mmCIF file of C-alpha atoms in Angstrom:
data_model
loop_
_atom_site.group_PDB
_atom_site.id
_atom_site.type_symbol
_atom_site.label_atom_id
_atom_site.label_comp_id
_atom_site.label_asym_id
_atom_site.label_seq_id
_atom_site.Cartn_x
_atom_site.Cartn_y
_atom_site.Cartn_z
ATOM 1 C CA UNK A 168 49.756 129.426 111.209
ATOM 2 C CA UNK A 169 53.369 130.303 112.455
ATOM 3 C CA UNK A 170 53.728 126.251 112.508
ATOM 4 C CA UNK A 171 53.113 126.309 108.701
ATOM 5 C CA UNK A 172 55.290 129.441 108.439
ATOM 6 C CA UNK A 173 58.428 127.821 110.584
ATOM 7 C CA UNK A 174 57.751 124.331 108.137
ATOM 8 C CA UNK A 175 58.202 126.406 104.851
ATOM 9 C CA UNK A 176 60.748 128.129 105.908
ATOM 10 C CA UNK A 177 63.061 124.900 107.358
ATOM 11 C CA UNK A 178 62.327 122.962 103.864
ATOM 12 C CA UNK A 179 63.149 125.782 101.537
ATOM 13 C CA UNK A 180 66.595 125.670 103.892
ATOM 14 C CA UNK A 181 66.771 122.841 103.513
ATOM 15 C CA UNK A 182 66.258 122.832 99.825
ATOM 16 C CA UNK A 183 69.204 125.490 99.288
ATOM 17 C CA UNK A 184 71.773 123.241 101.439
ATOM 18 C CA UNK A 185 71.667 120.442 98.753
ATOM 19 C CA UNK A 186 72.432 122.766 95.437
ATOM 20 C CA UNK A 187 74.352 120.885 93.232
ATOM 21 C CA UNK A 188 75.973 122.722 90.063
ATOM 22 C CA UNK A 189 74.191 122.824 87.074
ATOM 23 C CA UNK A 190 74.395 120.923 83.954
ATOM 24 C CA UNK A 191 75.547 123.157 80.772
ATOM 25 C CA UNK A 192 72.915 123.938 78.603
ATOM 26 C CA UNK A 193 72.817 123.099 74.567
ATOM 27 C CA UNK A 194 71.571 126.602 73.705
ATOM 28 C CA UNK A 195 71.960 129.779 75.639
ATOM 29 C CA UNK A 196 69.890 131.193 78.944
ATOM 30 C CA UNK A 197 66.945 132.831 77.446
ATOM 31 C CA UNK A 198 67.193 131.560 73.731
ATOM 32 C CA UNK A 199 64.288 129.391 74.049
ATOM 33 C CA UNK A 200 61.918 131.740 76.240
ATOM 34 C CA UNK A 201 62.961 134.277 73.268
ATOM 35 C CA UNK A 202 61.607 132.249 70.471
ATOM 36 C CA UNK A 203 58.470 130.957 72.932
ATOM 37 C CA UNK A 204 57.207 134.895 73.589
ATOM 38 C CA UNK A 205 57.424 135.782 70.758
ATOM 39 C CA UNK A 206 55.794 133.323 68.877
ATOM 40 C CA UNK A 207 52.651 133.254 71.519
ATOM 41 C CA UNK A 208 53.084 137.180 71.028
ATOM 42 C CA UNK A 209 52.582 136.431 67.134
ATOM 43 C CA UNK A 210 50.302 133.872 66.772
ATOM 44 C CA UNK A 211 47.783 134.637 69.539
ATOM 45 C CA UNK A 212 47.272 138.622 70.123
ATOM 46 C CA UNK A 213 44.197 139.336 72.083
ATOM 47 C CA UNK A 214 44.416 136.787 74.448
ATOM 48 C CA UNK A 215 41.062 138.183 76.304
ATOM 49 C CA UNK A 216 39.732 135.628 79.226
ATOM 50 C CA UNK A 217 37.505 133.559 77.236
ATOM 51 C CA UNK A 218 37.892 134.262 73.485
ATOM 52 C CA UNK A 219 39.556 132.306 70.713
ATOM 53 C CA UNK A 220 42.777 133.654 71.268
ATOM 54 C CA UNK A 221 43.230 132.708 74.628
ATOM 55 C CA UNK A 222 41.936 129.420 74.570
ATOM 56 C CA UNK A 223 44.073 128.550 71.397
ATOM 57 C CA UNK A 224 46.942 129.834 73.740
ATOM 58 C CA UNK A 225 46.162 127.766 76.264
ATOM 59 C CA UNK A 226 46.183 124.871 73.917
ATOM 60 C CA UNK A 227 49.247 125.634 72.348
ATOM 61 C CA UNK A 228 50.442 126.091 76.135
ATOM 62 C CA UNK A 229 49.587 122.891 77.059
ATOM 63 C CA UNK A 230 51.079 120.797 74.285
ATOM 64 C CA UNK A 231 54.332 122.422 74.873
ATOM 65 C CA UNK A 232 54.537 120.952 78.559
ATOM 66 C CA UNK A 233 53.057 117.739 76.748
ATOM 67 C CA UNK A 234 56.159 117.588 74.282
ATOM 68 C CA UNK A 235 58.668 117.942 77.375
ATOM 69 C CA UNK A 236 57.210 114.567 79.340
ATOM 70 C CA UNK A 237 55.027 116.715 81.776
ATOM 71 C CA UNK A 238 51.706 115.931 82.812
ATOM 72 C CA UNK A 239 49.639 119.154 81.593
ATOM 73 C CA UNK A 240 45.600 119.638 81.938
ATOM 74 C CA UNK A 241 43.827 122.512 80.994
ATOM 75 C CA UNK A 242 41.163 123.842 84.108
ATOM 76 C CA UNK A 243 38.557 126.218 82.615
ATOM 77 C CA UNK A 244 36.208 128.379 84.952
ATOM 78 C CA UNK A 245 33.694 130.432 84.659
ATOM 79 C CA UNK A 246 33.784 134.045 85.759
ATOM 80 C CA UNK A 247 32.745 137.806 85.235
ATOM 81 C CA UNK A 248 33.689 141.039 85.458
ATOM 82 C CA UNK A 249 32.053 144.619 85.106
ATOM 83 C CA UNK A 250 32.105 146.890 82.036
ATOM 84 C CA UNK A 251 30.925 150.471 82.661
ATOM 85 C CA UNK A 252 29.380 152.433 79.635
ATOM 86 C CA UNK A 253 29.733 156.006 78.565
ATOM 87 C CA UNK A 254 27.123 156.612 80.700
ATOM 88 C CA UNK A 255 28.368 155.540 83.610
ATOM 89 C CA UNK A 256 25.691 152.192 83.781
ATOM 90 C CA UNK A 257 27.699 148.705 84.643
ATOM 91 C CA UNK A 258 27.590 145.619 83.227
ATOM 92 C CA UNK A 259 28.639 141.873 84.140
ATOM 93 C CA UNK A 260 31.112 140.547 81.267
ATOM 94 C CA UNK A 261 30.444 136.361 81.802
ATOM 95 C CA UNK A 262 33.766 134.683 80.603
ATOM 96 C CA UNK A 263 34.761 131.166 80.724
ATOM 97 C CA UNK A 264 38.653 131.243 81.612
ATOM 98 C CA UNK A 265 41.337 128.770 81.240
ATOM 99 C CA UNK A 266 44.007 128.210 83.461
ATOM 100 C CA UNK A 267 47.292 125.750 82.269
ATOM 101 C CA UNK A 268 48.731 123.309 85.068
ATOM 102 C CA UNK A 269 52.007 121.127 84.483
ATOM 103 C CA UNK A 270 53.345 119.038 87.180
ATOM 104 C CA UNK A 271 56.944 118.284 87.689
ATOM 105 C CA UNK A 272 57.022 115.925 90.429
ATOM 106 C CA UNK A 273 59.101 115.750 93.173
ATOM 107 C CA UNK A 274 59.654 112.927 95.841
ATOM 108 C CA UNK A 275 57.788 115.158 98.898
ATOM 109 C CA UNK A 276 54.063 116.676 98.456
ATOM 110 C CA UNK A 277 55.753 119.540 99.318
ATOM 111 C CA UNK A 278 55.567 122.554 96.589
ATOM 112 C CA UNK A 279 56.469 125.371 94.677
ATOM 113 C CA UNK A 280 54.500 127.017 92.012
ATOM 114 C CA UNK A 281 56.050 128.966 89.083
ATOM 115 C CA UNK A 282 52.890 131.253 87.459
ATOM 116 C CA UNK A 283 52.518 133.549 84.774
ATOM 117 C CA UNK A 284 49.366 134.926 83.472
ATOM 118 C CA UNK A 285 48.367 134.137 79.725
ATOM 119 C CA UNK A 286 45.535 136.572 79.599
ATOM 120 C CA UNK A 287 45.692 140.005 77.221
ATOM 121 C CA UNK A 288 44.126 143.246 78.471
ATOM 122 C CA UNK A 289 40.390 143.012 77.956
ATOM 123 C CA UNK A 290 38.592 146.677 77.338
ATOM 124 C CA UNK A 291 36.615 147.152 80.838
ATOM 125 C CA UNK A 292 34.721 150.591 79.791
ATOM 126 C CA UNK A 293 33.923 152.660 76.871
ATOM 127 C CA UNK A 294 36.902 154.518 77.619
ATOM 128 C CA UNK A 295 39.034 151.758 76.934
ATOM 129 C CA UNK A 296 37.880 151.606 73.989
ATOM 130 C CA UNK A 297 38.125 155.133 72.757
ATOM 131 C CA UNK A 298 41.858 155.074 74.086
ATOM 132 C CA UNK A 299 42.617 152.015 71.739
ATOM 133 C CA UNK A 300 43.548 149.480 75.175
ATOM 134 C CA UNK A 301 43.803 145.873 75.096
ATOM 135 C CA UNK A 302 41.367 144.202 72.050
ATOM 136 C CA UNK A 303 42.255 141.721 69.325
ATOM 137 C CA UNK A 304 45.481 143.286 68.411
ATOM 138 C CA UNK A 305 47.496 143.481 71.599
ATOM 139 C CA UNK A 306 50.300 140.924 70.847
ATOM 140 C CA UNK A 307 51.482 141.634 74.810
ATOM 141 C CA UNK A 308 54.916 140.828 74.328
ATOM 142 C CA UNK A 309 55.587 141.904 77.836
ATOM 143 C CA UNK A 310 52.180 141.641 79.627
ATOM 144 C CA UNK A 311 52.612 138.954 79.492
ATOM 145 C CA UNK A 312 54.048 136.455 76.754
ATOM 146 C CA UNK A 313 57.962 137.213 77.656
ATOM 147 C CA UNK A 314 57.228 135.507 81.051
ATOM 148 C CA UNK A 315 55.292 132.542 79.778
ATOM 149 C CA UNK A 316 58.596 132.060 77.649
ATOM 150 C CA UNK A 317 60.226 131.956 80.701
ATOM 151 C CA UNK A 318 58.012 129.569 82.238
ATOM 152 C CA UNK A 319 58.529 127.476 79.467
ATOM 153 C CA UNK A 320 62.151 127.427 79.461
ATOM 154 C CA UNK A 321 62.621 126.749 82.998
ATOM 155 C CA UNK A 322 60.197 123.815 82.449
ATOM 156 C CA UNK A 323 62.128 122.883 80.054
ATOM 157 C CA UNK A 324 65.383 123.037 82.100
ATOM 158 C CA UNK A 325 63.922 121.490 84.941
ATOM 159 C CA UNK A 326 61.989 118.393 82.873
ATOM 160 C CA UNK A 327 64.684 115.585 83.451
ATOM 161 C CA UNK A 328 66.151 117.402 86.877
ATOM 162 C CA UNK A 329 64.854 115.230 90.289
ATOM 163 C CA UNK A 330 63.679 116.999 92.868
ATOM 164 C CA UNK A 331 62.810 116.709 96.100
ATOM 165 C CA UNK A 332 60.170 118.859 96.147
ATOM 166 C CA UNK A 333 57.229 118.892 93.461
ATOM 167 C CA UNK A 334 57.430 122.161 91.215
ATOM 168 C CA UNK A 335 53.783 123.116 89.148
ATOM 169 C CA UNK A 336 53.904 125.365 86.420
ATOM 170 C CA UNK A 337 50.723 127.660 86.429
ATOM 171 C CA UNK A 338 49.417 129.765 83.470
ATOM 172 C CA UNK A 339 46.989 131.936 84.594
ATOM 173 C CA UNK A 340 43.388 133.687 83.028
ATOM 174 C CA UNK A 341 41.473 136.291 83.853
ATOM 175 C CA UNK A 342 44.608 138.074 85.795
ATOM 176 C CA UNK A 343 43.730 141.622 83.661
ATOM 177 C CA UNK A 344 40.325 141.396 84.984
ATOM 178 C CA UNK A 345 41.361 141.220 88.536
ATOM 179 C CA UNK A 346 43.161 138.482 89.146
ATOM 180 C CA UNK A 347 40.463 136.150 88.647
ATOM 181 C CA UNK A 348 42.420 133.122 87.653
ATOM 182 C CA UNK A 349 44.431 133.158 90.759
ATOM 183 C CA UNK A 350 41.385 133.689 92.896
ATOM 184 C CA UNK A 351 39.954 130.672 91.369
ATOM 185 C CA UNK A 352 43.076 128.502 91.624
ATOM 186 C CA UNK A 353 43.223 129.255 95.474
ATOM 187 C CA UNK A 354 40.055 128.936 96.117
ATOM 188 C CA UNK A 355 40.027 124.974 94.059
ATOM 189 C CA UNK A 356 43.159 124.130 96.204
ATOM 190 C CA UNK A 357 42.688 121.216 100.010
ATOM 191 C CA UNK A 358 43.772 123.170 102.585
ATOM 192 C CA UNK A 359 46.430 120.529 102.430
ATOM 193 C CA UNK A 360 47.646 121.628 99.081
ATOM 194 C CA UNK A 361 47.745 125.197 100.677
ATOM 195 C CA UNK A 362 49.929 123.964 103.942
ATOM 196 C CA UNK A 363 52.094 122.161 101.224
ATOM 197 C CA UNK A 364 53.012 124.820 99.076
ATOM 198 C CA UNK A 365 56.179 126.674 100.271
ATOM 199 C CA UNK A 366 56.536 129.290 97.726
ATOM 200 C CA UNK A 367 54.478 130.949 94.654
ATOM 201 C CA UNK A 368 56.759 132.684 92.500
ATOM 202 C CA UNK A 369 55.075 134.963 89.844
ATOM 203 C CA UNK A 370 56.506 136.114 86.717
ATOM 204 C CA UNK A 371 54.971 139.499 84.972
ATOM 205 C CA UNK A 372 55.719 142.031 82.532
ATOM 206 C CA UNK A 373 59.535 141.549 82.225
ATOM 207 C CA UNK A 374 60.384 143.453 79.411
ATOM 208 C CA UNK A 375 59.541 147.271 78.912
ATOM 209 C CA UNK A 376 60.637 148.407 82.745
ATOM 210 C CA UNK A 377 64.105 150.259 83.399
ATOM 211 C CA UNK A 378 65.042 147.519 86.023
ATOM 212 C CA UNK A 379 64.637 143.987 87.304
ATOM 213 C CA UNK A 380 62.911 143.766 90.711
ATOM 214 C CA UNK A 381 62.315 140.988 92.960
ATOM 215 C CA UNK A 382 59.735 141.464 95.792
ATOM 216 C CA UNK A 383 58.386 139.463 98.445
ATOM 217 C CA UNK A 384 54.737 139.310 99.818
ATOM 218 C CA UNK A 385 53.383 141.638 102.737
ATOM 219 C CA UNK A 386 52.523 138.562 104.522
ATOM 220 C CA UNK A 387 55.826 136.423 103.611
ATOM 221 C CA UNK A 388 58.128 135.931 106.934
ATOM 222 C CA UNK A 389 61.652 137.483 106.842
ATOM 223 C CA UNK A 390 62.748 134.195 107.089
ATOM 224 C CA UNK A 391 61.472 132.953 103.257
ATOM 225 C CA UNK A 392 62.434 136.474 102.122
ATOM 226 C CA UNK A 393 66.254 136.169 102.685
ATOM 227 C CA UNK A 394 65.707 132.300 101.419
ATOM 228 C CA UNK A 395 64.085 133.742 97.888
ATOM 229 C CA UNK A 396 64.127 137.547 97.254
ATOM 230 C CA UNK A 397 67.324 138.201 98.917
ATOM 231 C CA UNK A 398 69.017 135.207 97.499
ATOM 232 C CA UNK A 399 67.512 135.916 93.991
ATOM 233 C CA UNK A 400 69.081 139.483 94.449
ATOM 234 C CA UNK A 401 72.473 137.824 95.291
ATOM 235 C CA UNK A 402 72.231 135.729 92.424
ATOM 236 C CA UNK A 403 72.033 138.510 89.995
ATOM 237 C CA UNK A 404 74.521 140.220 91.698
ATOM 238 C CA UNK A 405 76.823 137.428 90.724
ATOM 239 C CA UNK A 406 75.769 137.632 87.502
ATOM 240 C CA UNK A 407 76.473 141.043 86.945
ATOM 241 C CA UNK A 408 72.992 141.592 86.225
ATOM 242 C CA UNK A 409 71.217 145.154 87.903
ATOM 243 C CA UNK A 410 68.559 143.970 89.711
ATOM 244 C CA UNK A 411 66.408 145.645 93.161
ATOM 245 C CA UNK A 412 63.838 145.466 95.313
ATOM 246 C CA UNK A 413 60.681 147.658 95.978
ATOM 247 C CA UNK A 414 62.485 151.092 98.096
ATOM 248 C CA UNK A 415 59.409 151.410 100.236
ATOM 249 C CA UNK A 416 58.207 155.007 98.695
ATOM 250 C CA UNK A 417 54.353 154.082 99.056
ATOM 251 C CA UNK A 418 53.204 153.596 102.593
ATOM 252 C CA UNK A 419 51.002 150.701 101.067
ATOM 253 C CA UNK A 420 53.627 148.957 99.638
ATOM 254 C CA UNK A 421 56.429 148.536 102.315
ATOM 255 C CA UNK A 422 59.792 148.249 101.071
ATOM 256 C CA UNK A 423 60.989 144.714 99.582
ATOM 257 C CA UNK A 424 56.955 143.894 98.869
ATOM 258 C CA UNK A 425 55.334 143.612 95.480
ATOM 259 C CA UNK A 426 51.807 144.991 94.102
ATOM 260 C CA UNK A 427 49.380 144.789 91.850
ATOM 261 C CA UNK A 428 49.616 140.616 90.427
ATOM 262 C CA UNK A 429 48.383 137.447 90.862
ATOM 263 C CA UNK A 430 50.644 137.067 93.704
ATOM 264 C CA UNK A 431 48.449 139.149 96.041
ATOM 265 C CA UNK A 432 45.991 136.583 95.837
ATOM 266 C CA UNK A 433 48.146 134.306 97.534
ATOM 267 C CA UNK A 434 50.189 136.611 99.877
ATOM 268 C CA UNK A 435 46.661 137.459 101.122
ATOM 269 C CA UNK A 436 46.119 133.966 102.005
ATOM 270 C CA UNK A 437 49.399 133.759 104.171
ATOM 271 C CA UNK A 438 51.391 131.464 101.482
ATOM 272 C CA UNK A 439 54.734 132.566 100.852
ATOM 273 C CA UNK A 440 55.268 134.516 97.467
ATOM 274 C CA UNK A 441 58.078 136.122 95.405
ATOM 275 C CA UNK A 442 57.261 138.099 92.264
ATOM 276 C CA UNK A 443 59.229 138.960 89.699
ATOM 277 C CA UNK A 444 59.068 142.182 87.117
ATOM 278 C CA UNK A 445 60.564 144.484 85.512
ATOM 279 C CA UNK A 446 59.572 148.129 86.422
ATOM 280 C CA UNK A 447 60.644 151.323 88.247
ATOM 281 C CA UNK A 448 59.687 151.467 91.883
ATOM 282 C CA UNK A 449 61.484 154.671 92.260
ATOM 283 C CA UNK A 450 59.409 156.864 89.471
ATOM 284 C CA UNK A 451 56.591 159.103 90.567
ATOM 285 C CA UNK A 452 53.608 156.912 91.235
ATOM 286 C CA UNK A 453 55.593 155.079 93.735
ATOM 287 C CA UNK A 454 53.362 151.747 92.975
ATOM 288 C CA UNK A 455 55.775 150.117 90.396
ATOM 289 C CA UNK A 456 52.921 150.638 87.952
ATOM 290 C CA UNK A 457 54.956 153.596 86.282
ATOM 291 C CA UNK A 458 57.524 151.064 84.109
ATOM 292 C CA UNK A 459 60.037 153.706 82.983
ATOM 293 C CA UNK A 460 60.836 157.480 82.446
ATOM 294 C CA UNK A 461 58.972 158.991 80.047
ATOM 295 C CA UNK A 462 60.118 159.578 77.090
ATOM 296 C CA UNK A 463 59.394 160.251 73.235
ATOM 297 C CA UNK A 464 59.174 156.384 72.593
ATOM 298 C CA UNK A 465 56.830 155.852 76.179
ATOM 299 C CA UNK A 466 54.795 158.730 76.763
ATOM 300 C CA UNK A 467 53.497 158.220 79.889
ATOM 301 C CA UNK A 468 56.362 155.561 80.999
ATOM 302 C CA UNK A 469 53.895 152.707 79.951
ATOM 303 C CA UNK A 470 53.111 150.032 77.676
ATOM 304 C CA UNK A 471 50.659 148.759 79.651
ATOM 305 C CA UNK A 472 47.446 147.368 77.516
ATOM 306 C CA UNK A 473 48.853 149.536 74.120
ATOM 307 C CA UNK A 474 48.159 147.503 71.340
ATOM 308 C CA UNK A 475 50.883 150.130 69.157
ATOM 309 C CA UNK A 476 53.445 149.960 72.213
ATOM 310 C CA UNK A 477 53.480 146.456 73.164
ATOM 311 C CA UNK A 478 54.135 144.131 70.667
ATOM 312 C CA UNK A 479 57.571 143.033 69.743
ATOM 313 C CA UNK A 480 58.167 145.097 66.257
ATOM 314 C CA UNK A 481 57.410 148.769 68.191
ATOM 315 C CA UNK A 482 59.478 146.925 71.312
ATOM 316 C CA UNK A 483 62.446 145.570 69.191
ATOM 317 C CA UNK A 484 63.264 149.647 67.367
ATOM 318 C CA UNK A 485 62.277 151.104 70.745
ATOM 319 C CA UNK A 486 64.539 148.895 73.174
ATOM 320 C CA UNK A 487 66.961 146.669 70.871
ATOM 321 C CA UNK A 488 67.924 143.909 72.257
ATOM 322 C CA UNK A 489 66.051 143.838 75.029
ATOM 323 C CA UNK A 490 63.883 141.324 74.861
ATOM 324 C CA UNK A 491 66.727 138.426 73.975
ATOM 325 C CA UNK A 492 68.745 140.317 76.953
ATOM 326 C CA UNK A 493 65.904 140.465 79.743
ATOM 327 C CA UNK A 494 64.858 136.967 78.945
ATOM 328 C CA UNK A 495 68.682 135.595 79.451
ATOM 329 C CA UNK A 496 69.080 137.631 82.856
ATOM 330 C CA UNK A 497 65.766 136.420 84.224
ATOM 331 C CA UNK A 498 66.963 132.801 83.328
ATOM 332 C CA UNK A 499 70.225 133.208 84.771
ATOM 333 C CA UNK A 500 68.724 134.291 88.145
ATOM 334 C CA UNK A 501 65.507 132.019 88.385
ATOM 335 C CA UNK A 502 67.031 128.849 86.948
ATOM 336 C CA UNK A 503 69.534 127.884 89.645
ATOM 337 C CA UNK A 504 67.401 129.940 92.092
ATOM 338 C CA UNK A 505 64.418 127.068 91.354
ATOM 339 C CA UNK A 506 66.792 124.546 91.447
ATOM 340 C CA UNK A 507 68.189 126.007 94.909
ATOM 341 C CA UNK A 508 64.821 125.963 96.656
ATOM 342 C CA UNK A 509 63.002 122.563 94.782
ATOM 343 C CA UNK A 510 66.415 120.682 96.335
ATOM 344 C CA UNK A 511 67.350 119.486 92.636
ATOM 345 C CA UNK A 512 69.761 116.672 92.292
ATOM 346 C CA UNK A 513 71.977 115.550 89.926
#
């Protein structure tokens, strides 16, 4: 185990040795992730683990990593999950999930995986459904289409960059139901793959919270957190761009570690991750679930599953700008961070 820990953290050293400066881009940081959200946002609300919706998305997903020159497959799996009645009597929910890989590949088997969940809120009670959460009109703008825009534009970025180390684009399912897509990645993954894979960076609900925050697993070693978190954090410090890490209010959640997303999955199973949100550790809850103050336009300091409060119109009057501006800082921070840690050439 510390062997595997000591290996990841020498290559990703390695890795940020070798930067070389980036290429200028035709269009601005965050232009194209901009126009990808929202048009998943617009064409494919409701992305529920295993209905239309999210397997159109996950077509639509795939052909875009198709059009840059990746190799792209779709994985589907079955799953379930439990949906309690009125009455308080449970239920198994059967789903067939899909999960989008793209490979960019590097000269070492060595890897780094770049996720974001595709999946909308799914309605998990009677309750849900009397409050008006998730269902076929949650566009989820920011849980979680602003961070498969991302996803895209870094792959996008990185499509004609070598690297030394093999990068894999991941768009999850089933992450709303608990965090099924991710369980079922690991658990498809050679042991191999697992000793390979230095780093799992997760991107998730980017848009509605105060502040950026970059947090590293329970599990991950100092060592890998100065090489990622920390240097993301210095990155957006050169930037000019306000960005922090969990304070360490909730006992569970030490400070500089992240909660509640497909990352746990892996942190759990002692691979390195870094995830990426945008939240407010420092609210009440103390979780990072809280995303803002509350406030006339956020009620409870959430848009979490709210068909009315996240999608981009309500978003756009609400925050302006924000969307365009979150998506360009993220870039600005994750692009030459990526290319730091995959070793990227010329």
């Amino acid at each position: 185990m510390f062997s595997a820990l000591r290996h990841r953290t020498a290559a990703l050293a390695l890795g940020v040795c070798f930067i070389l400066p980036a290429h200028a881009r035709p269009s601005q940081p965050g232009e194209f992730a901009n126009e990808q959200a929202r048009h998943i946002a617009t064409l494919f609300p409701g992305r529920m683990t295993g209905t239309p919706a999210e397997m159109l998305s996950a077509d639509y997903l795939q052909q875009q990593f198709m059009q840059m020159g990746y190799e792209s497959n779709i994985r589907k799996f079955k799953t379930r999950y439990s949906y309690t009645a009125k009455d308080k009597q449970q239920s198994w929910q059967n789903v067939t999930g899909s999960t989008v890989i793209a490979a960019h590949e590097g000269k070492s088997p060595l890897q780094i995986i770049i996720m974001a969940h595709l999946d909308t809120y799914a309605p998990r009670s009677d309750a849900d459904v009397d409050n008006n959460l998730g269902g076929l009109t949650l566009q989820g703008i920011d849980d979680n289409a602003a961070s498969l825009g991302v996803m895209l534009e870094l792959a996008q970025a990185l499509k004609q960059v070598p690297t030394q180390y093999s990068i894999r684009f991941i768009a999850t399912s089933g992450e709303e139901e608990g965090k099924l897509g991710a369980q079922n990645l690991l658990d498809r993954m050679s042991e191999a793959e697992k000793k390979h894979t230095l780093l799992v960076i997760n991107l998730n609900n980017l848009i509605v919270g105060d502040k950026l925050y970059f947090n590293s697993g329970k599990n991950t070693p100092a060592s890998v957190r100065k090489l990622t978190r920390d240097r993301a954090l210095a990155l957006a410090r050169t930037q000019g761009i306000l960005a922090m890490s969990n304070p360490g209010l909730n006992a569970s959640y030490p400070k500089g570690t992240s909660c509640c997303n497909d990352a746990e999955v892996f942190d759990k199973a002692g691979i390195p991750v870094l995830s990426v949100e945008a939240t407010n550790w420092s609210l009440g809850n103390k979780d990072g679930e809280q995303q803002r103050a509350k406030s006339k336009t956020f009620p409870d300091g959430v848009s979490h599953h709210n068909p009315r409060l996240d999608n981009q119109q309500y978003i756009d009057r609400a925050l302006p700008g924000r969307i365009e501006r979150r998506s360009r800082d993220v870039m600005r921070i994750m692009l030459p961070l990526v290319k730091e840690l995959a070793k990227a050439g010329k």
